[in-house]
């Protein structure tokens, strides 16, 4: 089950309060400002700063 557009529209990064986007592979929510990804586990976004993973620079 994917996240609804309505839910995605109201979710924000807990660190900087900016909006998040769904990762290309659907594995998490990305904050482009903080450059982190919050995981999605069992279709539930885990929006905890301690759970965020740094996004690697390519």
mmCIF file of C-alpha atoms in Angstrom:
data_model
loop_
_atom_site.group_PDB
_atom_site.id
_atom_site.type_symbol
_atom_site.label_atom_id
_atom_site.label_comp_id
_atom_site.label_asym_id
_atom_site.label_seq_id
_atom_site.Cartn_x
_atom_site.Cartn_y
_atom_site.Cartn_z
ATOM 1 C CA UNK A 1 0.000 0.000 0.000
ATOM 2 C CA UNK A 2 1.480 3.335 -1.045
ATOM 3 C CA UNK A 3 1.205 6.580 0.861
ATOM 4 C CA UNK A 4 -1.718 8.698 -0.247
ATOM 5 C CA UNK A 5 -1.080 12.067 -1.855
ATOM 6 C CA UNK A 6 -3.096 13.683 0.945
ATOM 7 C CA UNK A 7 -0.845 12.208 3.646
ATOM 8 C CA UNK A 8 2.319 13.058 1.738
ATOM 9 C CA UNK A 9 1.123 16.667 1.411
ATOM 10 C CA UNK A 10 0.885 17.150 5.194
ATOM 11 C CA UNK A 11 4.018 15.290 6.303
ATOM 12 C CA UNK A 12 7.066 17.397 7.149
ATOM 13 C CA UNK A 13 10.635 16.760 8.172
ATOM 14 C CA UNK A 14 10.748 16.752 11.989
ATOM 15 C CA UNK A 15 14.154 18.455 11.935
ATOM 16 C CA UNK A 16 13.597 21.437 9.596
ATOM 17 C CA UNK A 17 9.794 21.352 9.109
ATOM 18 C CA UNK A 18 10.052 21.414 5.284
ATOM 19 C CA UNK A 19 8.044 19.061 3.114
ATOM 20 C CA UNK A 20 9.217 15.571 2.212
ATOM 21 C CA UNK A 21 8.956 13.536 -0.971
ATOM 22 C CA UNK A 22 8.686 9.823 -1.575
ATOM 23 C CA UNK A 23 12.027 8.206 -2.434
ATOM 24 C CA UNK A 24 12.299 6.894 -5.997
ATOM 25 C CA UNK A 25 12.333 3.307 -4.736
ATOM 26 C CA UNK A 26 9.466 3.927 -2.282
ATOM 27 C CA UNK A 27 11.575 2.892 0.708
ATOM 28 C CA UNK A 28 11.298 6.166 2.582
ATOM 29 C CA UNK A 29 10.532 9.861 2.679
ATOM 30 C CA UNK A 30 13.254 12.270 1.632
ATOM 31 C CA UNK A 31 13.981 15.725 2.999
ATOM 32 C CA UNK A 32 15.961 17.568 0.343
ATOM 33 C CA UNK A 33 16.957 20.325 2.773
ATOM 34 C CA UNK A 34 18.435 18.069 5.477
ATOM 35 C CA UNK A 35 19.571 15.459 2.893
ATOM 36 C CA UNK A 36 18.107 12.554 4.889
ATOM 37 C CA UNK A 37 15.643 9.742 4.265
ATOM 38 C CA UNK A 38 13.095 8.616 6.835
ATOM 39 C CA UNK A 39 12.263 4.908 6.450
ATOM 40 C CA UNK A 40 8.821 3.462 5.753
ATOM 41 C CA UNK A 41 8.183 0.266 7.719
ATOM 42 C CA UNK A 42 5.028 -1.795 7.242
ATOM 43 C CA UNK A 43 3.537 1.119 5.250
ATOM 44 C CA UNK A 44 4.107 3.516 8.175
ATOM 45 C CA UNK A 45 6.531 6.443 7.812
ATOM 46 C CA UNK A 46 8.997 6.536 10.709
ATOM 47 C CA UNK A 47 9.447 10.292 11.099
ATOM 48 C CA UNK A 48 12.013 10.224 13.902
ATOM 49 C CA UNK A 49 15.253 12.201 13.621
ATOM 50 C CA UNK A 50 17.195 9.294 15.161
ATOM 51 C CA UNK A 51 15.909 6.929 12.445
ATOM 52 C CA UNK A 52 16.871 9.175 9.513
ATOM 53 C CA UNK A 53 19.560 7.975 7.117
ATOM 54 C CA UNK A 54 21.966 10.398 5.445
ATOM 55 C CA UNK A 55 21.559 10.527 1.674
ATOM 56 C CA UNK A 56 24.785 9.709 -0.137
ATOM 57 C CA UNK A 57 26.146 12.262 -2.599
ATOM 58 C CA UNK A 58 26.629 10.844 -6.103
#
